[in-house]
PDB file of C-alpha atoms in Angstrom:
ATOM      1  CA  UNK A   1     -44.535  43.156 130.922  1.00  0.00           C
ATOM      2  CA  UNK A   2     -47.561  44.360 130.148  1.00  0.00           C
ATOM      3  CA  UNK A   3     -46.810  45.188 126.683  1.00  0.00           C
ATOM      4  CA  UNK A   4     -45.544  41.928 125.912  1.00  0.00           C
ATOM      5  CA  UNK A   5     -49.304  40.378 127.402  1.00  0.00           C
ATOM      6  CA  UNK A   6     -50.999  42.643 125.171  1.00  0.00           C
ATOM      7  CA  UNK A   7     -48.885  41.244 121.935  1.00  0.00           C
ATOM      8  CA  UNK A   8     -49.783  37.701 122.896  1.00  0.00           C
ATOM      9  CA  UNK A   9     -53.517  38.522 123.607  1.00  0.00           C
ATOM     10  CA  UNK A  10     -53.724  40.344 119.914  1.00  0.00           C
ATOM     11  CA  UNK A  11     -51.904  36.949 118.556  1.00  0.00           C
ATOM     12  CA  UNK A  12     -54.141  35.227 120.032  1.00  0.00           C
ATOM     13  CA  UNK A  13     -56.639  36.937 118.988  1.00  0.00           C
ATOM     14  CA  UNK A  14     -56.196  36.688 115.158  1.00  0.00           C
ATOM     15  CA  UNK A  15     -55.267  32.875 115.739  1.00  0.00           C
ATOM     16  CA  UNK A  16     -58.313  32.083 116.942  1.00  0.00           C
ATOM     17  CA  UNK A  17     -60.282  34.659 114.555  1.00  0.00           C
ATOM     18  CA  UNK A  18     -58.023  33.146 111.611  1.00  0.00           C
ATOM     19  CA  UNK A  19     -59.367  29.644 112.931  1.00  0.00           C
ATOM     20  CA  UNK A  20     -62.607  30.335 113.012  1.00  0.00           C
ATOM     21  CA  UNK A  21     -62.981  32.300 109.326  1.00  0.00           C
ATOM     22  CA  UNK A  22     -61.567  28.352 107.902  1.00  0.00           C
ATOM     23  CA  UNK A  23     -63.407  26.927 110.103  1.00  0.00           C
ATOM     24  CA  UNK A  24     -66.672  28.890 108.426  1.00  0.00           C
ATOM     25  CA  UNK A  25     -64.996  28.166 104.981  1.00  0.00           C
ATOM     26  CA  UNK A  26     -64.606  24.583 105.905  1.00  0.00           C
ATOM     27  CA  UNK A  27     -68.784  24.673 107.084  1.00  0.00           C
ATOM     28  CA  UNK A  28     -69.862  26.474 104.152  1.00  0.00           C
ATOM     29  CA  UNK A  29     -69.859  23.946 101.373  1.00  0.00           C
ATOM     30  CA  UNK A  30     -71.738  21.253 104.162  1.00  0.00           C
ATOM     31  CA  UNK A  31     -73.823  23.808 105.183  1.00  0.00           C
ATOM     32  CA  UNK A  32     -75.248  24.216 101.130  1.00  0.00           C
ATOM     33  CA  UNK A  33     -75.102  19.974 100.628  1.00  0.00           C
ATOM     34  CA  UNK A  34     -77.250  19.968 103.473  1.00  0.00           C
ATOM     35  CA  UNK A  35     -79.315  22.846 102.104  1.00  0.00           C
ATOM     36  CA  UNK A  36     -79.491  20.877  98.829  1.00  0.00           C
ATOM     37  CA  UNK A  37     -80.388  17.819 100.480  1.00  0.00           C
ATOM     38  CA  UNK A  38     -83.402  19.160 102.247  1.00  0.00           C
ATOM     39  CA  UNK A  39     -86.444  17.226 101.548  1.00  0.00           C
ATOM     40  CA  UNK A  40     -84.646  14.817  98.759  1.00  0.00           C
ATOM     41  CA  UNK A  41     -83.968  12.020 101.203  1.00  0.00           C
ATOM     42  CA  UNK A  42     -85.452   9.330  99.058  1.00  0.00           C
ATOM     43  CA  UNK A  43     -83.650  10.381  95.899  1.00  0.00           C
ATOM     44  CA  UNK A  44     -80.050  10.400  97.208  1.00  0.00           C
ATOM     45  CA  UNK A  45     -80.795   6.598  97.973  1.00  0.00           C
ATOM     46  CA  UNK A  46     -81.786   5.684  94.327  1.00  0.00           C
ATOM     47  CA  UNK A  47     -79.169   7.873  93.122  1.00  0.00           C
ATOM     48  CA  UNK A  48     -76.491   5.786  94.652  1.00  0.00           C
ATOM     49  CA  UNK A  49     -77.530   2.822  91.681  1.00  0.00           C
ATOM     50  CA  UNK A  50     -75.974   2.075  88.426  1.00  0.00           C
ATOM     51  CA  UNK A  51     -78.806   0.551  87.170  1.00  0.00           C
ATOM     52  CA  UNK A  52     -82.239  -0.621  88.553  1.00  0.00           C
ATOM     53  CA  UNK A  53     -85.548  -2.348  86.660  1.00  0.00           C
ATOM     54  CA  UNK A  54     -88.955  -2.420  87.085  1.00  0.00           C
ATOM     55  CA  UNK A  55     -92.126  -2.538  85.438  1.00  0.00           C
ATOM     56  CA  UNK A  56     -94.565  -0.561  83.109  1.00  0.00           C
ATOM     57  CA  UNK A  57     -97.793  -0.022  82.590  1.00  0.00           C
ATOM     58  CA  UNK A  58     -99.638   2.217  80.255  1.00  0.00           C
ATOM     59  CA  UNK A  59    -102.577   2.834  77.767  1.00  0.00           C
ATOM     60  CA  UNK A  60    -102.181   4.026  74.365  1.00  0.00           C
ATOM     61  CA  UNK A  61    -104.436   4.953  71.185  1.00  0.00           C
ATOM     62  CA  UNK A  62    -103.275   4.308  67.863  1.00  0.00           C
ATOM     63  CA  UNK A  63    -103.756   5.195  64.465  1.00  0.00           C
ATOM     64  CA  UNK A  64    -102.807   4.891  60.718  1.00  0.00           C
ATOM     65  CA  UNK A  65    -101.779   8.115  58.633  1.00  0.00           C
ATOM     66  CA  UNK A  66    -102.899   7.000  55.079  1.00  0.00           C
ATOM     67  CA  UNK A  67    -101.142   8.859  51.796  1.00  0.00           C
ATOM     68  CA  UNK A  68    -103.285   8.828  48.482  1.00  0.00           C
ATOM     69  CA  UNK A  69    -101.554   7.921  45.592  1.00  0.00           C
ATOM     70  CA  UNK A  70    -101.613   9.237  42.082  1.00  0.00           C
ATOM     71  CA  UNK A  71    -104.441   6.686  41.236  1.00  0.00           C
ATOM     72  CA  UNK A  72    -106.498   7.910  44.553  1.00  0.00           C
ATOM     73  CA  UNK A  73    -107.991  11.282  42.061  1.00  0.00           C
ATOM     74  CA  UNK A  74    -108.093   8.500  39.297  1.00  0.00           C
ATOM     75  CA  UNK A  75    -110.374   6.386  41.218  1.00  0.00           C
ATOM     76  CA  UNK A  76    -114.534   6.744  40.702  1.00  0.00           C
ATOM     77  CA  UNK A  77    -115.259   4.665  43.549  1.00  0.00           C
ATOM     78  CA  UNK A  78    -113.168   5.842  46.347  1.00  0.00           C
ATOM     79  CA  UNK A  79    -113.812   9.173  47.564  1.00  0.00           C
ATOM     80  CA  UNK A  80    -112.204   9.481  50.919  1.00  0.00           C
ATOM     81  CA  UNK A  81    -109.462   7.225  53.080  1.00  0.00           C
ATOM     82  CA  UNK A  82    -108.918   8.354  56.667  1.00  0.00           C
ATOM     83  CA  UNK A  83    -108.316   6.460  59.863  1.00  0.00           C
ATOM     84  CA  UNK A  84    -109.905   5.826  63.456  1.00  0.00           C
ATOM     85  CA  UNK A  85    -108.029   6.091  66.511  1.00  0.00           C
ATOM     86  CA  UNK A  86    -107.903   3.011  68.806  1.00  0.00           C
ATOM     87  CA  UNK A  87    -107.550   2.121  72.322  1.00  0.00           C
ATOM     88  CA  UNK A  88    -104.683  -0.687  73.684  1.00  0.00           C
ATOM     89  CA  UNK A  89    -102.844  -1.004  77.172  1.00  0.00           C
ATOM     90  CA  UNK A  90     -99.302  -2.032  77.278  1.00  0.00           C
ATOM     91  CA  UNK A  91     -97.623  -4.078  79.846  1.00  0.00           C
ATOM     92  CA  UNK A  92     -93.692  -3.833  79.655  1.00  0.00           C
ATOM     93  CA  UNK A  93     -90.186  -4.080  81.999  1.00  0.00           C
ATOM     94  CA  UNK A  94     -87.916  -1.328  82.725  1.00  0.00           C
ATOM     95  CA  UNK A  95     -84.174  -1.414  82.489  1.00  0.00           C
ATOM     96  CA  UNK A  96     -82.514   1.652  83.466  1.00  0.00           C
ATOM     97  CA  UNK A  97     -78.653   2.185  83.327  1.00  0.00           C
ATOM     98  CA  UNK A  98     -77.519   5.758  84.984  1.00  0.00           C
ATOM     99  CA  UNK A  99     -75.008   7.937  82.249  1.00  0.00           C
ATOM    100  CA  UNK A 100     -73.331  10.438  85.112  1.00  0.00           C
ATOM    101  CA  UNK A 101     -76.206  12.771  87.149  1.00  0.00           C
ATOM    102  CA  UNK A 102     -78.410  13.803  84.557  1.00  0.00           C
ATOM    103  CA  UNK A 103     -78.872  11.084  81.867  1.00  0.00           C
ATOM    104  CA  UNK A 104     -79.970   7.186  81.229  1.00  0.00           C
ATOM    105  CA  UNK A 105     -80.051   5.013  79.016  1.00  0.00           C
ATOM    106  CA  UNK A 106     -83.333   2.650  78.929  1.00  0.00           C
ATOM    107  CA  UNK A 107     -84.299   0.079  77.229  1.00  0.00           C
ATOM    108  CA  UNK A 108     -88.641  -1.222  78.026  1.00  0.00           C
ATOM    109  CA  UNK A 109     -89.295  -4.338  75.852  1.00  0.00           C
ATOM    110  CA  UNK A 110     -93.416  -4.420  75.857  1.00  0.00           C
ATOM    111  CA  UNK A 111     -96.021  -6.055  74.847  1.00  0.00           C
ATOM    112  CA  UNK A 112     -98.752  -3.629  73.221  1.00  0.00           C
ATOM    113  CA  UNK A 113    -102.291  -4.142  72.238  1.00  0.00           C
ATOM    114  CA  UNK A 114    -103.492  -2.066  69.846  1.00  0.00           C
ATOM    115  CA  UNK A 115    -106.620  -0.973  67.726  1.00  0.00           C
ATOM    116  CA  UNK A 116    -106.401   0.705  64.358  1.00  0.00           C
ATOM    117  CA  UNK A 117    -108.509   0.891  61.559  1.00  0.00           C
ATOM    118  CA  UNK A 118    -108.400   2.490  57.894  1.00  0.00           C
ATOM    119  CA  UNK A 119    -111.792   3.608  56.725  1.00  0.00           C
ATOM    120  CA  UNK A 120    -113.411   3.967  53.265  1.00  0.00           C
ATOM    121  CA  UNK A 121    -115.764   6.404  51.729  1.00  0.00           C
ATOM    122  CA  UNK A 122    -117.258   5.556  48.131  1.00  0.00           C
ATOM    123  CA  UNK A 123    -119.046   7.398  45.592  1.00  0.00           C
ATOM    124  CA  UNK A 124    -123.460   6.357  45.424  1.00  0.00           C
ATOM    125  CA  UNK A 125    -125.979   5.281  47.569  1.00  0.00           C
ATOM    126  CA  UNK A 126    -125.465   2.130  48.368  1.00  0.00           C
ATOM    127  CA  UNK A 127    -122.373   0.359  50.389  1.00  0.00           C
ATOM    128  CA  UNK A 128    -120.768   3.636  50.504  1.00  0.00           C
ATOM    129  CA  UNK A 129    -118.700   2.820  53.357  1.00  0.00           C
ATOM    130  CA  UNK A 130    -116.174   0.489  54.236  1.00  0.00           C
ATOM    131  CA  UNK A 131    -113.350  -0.358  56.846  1.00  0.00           C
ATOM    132  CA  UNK A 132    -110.170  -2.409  57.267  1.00  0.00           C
ATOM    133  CA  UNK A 133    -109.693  -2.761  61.453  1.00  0.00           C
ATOM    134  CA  UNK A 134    -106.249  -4.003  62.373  1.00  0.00           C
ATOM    135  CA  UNK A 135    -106.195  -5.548  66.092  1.00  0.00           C
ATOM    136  CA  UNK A 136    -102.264  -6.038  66.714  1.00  0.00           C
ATOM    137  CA  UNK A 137    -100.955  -7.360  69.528  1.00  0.00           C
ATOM    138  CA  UNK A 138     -97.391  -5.828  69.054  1.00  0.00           C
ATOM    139  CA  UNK A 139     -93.660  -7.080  70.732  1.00  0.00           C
ATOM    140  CA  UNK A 140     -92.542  -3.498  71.161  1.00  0.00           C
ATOM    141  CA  UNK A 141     -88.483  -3.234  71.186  1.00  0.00           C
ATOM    142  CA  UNK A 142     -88.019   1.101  72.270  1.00  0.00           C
ATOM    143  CA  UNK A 143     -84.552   2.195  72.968  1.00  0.00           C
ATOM    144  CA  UNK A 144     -84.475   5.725  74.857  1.00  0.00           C
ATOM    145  CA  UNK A 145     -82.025   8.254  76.339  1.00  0.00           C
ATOM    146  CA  UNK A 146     -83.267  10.169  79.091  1.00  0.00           C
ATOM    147  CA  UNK A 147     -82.384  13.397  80.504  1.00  0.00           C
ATOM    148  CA  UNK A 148     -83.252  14.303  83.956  1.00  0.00           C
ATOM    149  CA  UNK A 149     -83.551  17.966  86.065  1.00  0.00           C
ATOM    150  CA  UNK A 150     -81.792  18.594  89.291  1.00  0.00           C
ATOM    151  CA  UNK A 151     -84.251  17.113  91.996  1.00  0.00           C
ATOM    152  CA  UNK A 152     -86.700  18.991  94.454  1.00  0.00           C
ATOM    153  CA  UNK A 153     -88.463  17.678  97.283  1.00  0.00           C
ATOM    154  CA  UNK A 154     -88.089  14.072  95.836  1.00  0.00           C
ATOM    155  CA  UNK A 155     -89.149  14.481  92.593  1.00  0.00           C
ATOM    156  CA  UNK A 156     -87.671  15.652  89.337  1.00  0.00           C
ATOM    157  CA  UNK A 157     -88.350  16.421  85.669  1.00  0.00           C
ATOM    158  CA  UNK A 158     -87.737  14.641  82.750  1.00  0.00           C
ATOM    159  CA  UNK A 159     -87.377  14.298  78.767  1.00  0.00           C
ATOM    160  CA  UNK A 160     -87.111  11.300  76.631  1.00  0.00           C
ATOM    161  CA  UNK A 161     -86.235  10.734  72.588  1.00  0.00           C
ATOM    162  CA  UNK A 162     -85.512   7.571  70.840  1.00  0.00           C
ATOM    163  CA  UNK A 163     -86.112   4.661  69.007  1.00  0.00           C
ATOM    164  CA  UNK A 164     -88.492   1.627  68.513  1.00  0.00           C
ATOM    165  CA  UNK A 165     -88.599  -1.498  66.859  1.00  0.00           C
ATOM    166  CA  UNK A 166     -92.359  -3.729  66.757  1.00  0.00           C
ATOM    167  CA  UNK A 167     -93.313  -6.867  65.016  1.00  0.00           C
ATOM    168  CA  UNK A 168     -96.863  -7.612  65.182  1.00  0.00           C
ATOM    169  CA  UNK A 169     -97.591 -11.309  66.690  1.00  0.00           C
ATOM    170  CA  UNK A 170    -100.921 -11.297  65.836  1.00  0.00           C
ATOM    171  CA  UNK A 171    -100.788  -9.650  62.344  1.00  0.00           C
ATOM    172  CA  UNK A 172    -103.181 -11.519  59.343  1.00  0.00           C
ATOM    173  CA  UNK A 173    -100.749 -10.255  56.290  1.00  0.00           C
ATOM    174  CA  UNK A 174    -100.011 -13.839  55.756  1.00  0.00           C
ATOM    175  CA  UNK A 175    -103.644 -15.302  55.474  1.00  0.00           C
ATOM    176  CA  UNK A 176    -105.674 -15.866  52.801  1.00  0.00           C
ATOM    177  CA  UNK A 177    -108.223 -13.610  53.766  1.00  0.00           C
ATOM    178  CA  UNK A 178    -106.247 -10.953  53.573  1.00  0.00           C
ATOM    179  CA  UNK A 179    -105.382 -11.375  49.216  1.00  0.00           C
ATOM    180  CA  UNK A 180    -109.188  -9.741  49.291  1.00  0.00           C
ATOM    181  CA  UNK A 181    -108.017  -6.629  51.939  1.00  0.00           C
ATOM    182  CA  UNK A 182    -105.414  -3.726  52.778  1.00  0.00           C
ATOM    183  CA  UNK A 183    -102.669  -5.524  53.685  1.00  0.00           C
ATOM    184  CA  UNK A 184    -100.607  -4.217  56.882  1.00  0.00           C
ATOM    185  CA  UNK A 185     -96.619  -5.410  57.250  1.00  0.00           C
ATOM    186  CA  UNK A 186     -96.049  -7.123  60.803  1.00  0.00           C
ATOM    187  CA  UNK A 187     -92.592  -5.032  61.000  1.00  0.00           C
ATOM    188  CA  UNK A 188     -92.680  -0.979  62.444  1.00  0.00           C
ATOM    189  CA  UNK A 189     -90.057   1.431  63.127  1.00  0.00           C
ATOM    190  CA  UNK A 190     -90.531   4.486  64.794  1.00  0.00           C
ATOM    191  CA  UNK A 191     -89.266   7.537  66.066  1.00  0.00           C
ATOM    192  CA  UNK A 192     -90.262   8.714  70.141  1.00  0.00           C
ATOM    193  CA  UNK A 193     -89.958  11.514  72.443  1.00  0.00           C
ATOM    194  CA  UNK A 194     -91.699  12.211  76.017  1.00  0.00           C
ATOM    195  CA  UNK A 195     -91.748  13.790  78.766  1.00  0.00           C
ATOM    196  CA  UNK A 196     -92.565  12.621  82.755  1.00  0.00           C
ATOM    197  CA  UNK A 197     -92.040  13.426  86.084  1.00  0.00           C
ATOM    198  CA  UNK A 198     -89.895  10.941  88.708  1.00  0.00           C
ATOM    199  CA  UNK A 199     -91.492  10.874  92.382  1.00  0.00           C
ATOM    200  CA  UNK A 200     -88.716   9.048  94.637  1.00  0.00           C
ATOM    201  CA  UNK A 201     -90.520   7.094  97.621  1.00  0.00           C
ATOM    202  CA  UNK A 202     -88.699   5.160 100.353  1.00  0.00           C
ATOM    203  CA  UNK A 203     -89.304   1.523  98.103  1.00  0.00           C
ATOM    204  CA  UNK A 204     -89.250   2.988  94.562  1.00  0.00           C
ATOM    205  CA  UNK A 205     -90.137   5.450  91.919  1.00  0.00           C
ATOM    206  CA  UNK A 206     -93.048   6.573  90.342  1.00  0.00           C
ATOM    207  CA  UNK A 207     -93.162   7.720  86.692  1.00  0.00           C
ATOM    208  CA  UNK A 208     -95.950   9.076  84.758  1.00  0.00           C
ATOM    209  CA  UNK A 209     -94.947   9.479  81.348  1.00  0.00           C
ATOM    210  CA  UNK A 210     -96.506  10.383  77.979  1.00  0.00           C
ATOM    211  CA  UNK A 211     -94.878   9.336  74.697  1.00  0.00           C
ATOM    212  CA  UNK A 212     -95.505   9.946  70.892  1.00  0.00           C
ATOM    213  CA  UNK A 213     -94.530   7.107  68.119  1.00  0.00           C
ATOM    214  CA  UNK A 214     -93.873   8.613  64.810  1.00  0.00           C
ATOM    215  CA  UNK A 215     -93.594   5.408  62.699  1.00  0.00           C
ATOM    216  CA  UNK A 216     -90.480   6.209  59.648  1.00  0.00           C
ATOM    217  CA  UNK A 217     -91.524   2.800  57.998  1.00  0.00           C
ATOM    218  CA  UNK A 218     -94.077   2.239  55.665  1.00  0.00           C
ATOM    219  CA  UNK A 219     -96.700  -0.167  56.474  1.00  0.00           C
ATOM    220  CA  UNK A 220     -98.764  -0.995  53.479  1.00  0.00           C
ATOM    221  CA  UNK A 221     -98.145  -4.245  51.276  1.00  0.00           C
ATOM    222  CA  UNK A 222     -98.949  -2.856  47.917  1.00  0.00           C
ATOM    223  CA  UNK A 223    -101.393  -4.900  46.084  1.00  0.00           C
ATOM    224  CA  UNK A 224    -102.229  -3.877  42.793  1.00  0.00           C
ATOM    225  CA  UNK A 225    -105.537  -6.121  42.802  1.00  0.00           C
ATOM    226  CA  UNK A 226    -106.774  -4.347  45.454  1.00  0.00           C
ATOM    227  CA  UNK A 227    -108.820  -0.582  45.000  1.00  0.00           C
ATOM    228  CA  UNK A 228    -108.646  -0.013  48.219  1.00  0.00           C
ATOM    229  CA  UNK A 229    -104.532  -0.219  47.533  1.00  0.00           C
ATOM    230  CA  UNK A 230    -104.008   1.344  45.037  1.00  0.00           C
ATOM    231  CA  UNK A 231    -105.215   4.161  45.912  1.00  0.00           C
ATOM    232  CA  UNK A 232    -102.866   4.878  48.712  1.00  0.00           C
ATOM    233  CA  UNK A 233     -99.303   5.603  48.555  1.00  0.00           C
ATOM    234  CA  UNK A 234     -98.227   4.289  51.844  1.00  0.00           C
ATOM    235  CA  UNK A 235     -99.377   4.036  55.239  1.00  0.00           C
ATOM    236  CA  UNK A 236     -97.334   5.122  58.444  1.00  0.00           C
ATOM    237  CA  UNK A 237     -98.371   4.365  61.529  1.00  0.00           C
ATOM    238  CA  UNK A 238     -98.702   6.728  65.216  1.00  0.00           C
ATOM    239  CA  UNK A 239     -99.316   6.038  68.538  1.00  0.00           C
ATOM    240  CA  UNK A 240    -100.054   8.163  71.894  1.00  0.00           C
ATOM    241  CA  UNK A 241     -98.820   6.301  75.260  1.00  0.00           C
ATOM    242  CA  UNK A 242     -99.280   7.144  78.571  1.00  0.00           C
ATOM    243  CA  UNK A 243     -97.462   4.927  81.286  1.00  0.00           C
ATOM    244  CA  UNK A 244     -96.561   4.502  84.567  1.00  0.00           C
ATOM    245  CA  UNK A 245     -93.556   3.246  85.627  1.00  0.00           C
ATOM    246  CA  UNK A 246     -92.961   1.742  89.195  1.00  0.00           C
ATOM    247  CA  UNK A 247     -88.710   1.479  89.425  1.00  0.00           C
ATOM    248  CA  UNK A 248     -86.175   0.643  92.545  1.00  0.00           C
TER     249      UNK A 248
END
């Protein structure tokens, strides 16, 4: 009798110690979410969406990359092209559709003001400088993929690359005035990439970002009436942005 007690306290014994080793596997995994989860309590919210929008706001500085021609060492007159940086502000939306955990695909049509200005320094004394300024207020057209770090404490780390299209509303190509001047094409395409940080509040996100526009189009209507055109091969355009997007 009491052999047959101690049998069914040992089987009971590695029942209930069998029951509670899965019962620890079972906790483990929950035990790590919740570890994960600690102090991201905002993100896992936003992270539920598909898609969300919002606005954008940013300032950039701009600037024209000028490329002498063959006739620029020809030339007596001109001695040096270079151009002057700018200031604008942009003012955009934000349309944000989530590809799995880690990357989006965004589209931010924007309206950009911008400042550039091409620059001319002649041979002599007299009127030995001269400069074209371009003020462009530009319907900006960027297509981005985005990819994101695993979050921490409600915020996380990102990279952007892609595309933009911008046709200038305000450009003066067309004019008369400009048969006696440098003439810049309304149309730009360019090549970005950036990188920003996402800070997830209870409402919606804030993201400081800074981008760089490398223009692949060239921008100069050759005019072969014009010096100052002929002496440069082509003109490309670049552009530093930093914004702040407000999502949810």
């Amino acid at each position: 009798m009491h052999t047959t007690n101690s049998w069914r306290l040992r089987d009971l014994f590695r029942w209930e110690s069998l029951s509670l080793a899965c019962a620890l596997l079972l906790l483990l995994p929950a035990q790590q979410s919740s570890a994960q989860a600690t102090g991201n309590y905002n993100f896992f919210d936003f992270q539920q969406k598909p898609y969300y929008f919002g606005i954008t706001l940013g300032y950039n500085s701009s600037r024209f990359t000028p490329f002498n021609s063959d006739q620029f060492l020809q030339s007596d007159s001109i001695r040096v092209v270079e151009s002057a940086s700018g200031p604008g502000f942009n003012l955009g939306i934000v349309t944000n559709l989530k590809m799995g955990d880690h990357f989006d695909f965004r589209f931010l049509p924007t309206l950009s003001f911008a400042e550039r200005t091409i620059s001319y320094t002649r041979f002599g004394r007299r009127s030995n400088f001269s400069e074209r300024r371009v003020e462009s207020v530009l319907v900006e057209m960027p297509f981005h993929l985005r990819y994101k770090s695993a979050p921490y404490k409600d915020m996380r780390l990102f990279v952007i690359a892609g595309v933009k299209y911008a046709f200038d509303v305000a450009s003066d190509s067309q004019t008369r005035q400009a048969e006696t001047l440098v003439r810049i094409a309304p149309n730009e395409f360019a090549l970005e990439y950036g990188a920003g940080v996402q800070f997830f509040f209870p409402f919606f996100i804030f993201s400081p970002e800074i981008k760089i526009s490398h223009g692949i189009g060239n921008t100069l209507i050759y005019n072969e009436n014009i010096e100052e055109s002929t002496v440069l091969e082509k003109i490309l355009s670049r552009t530093f942005t930093l914004s702040f997007h407000f999502e949810g």
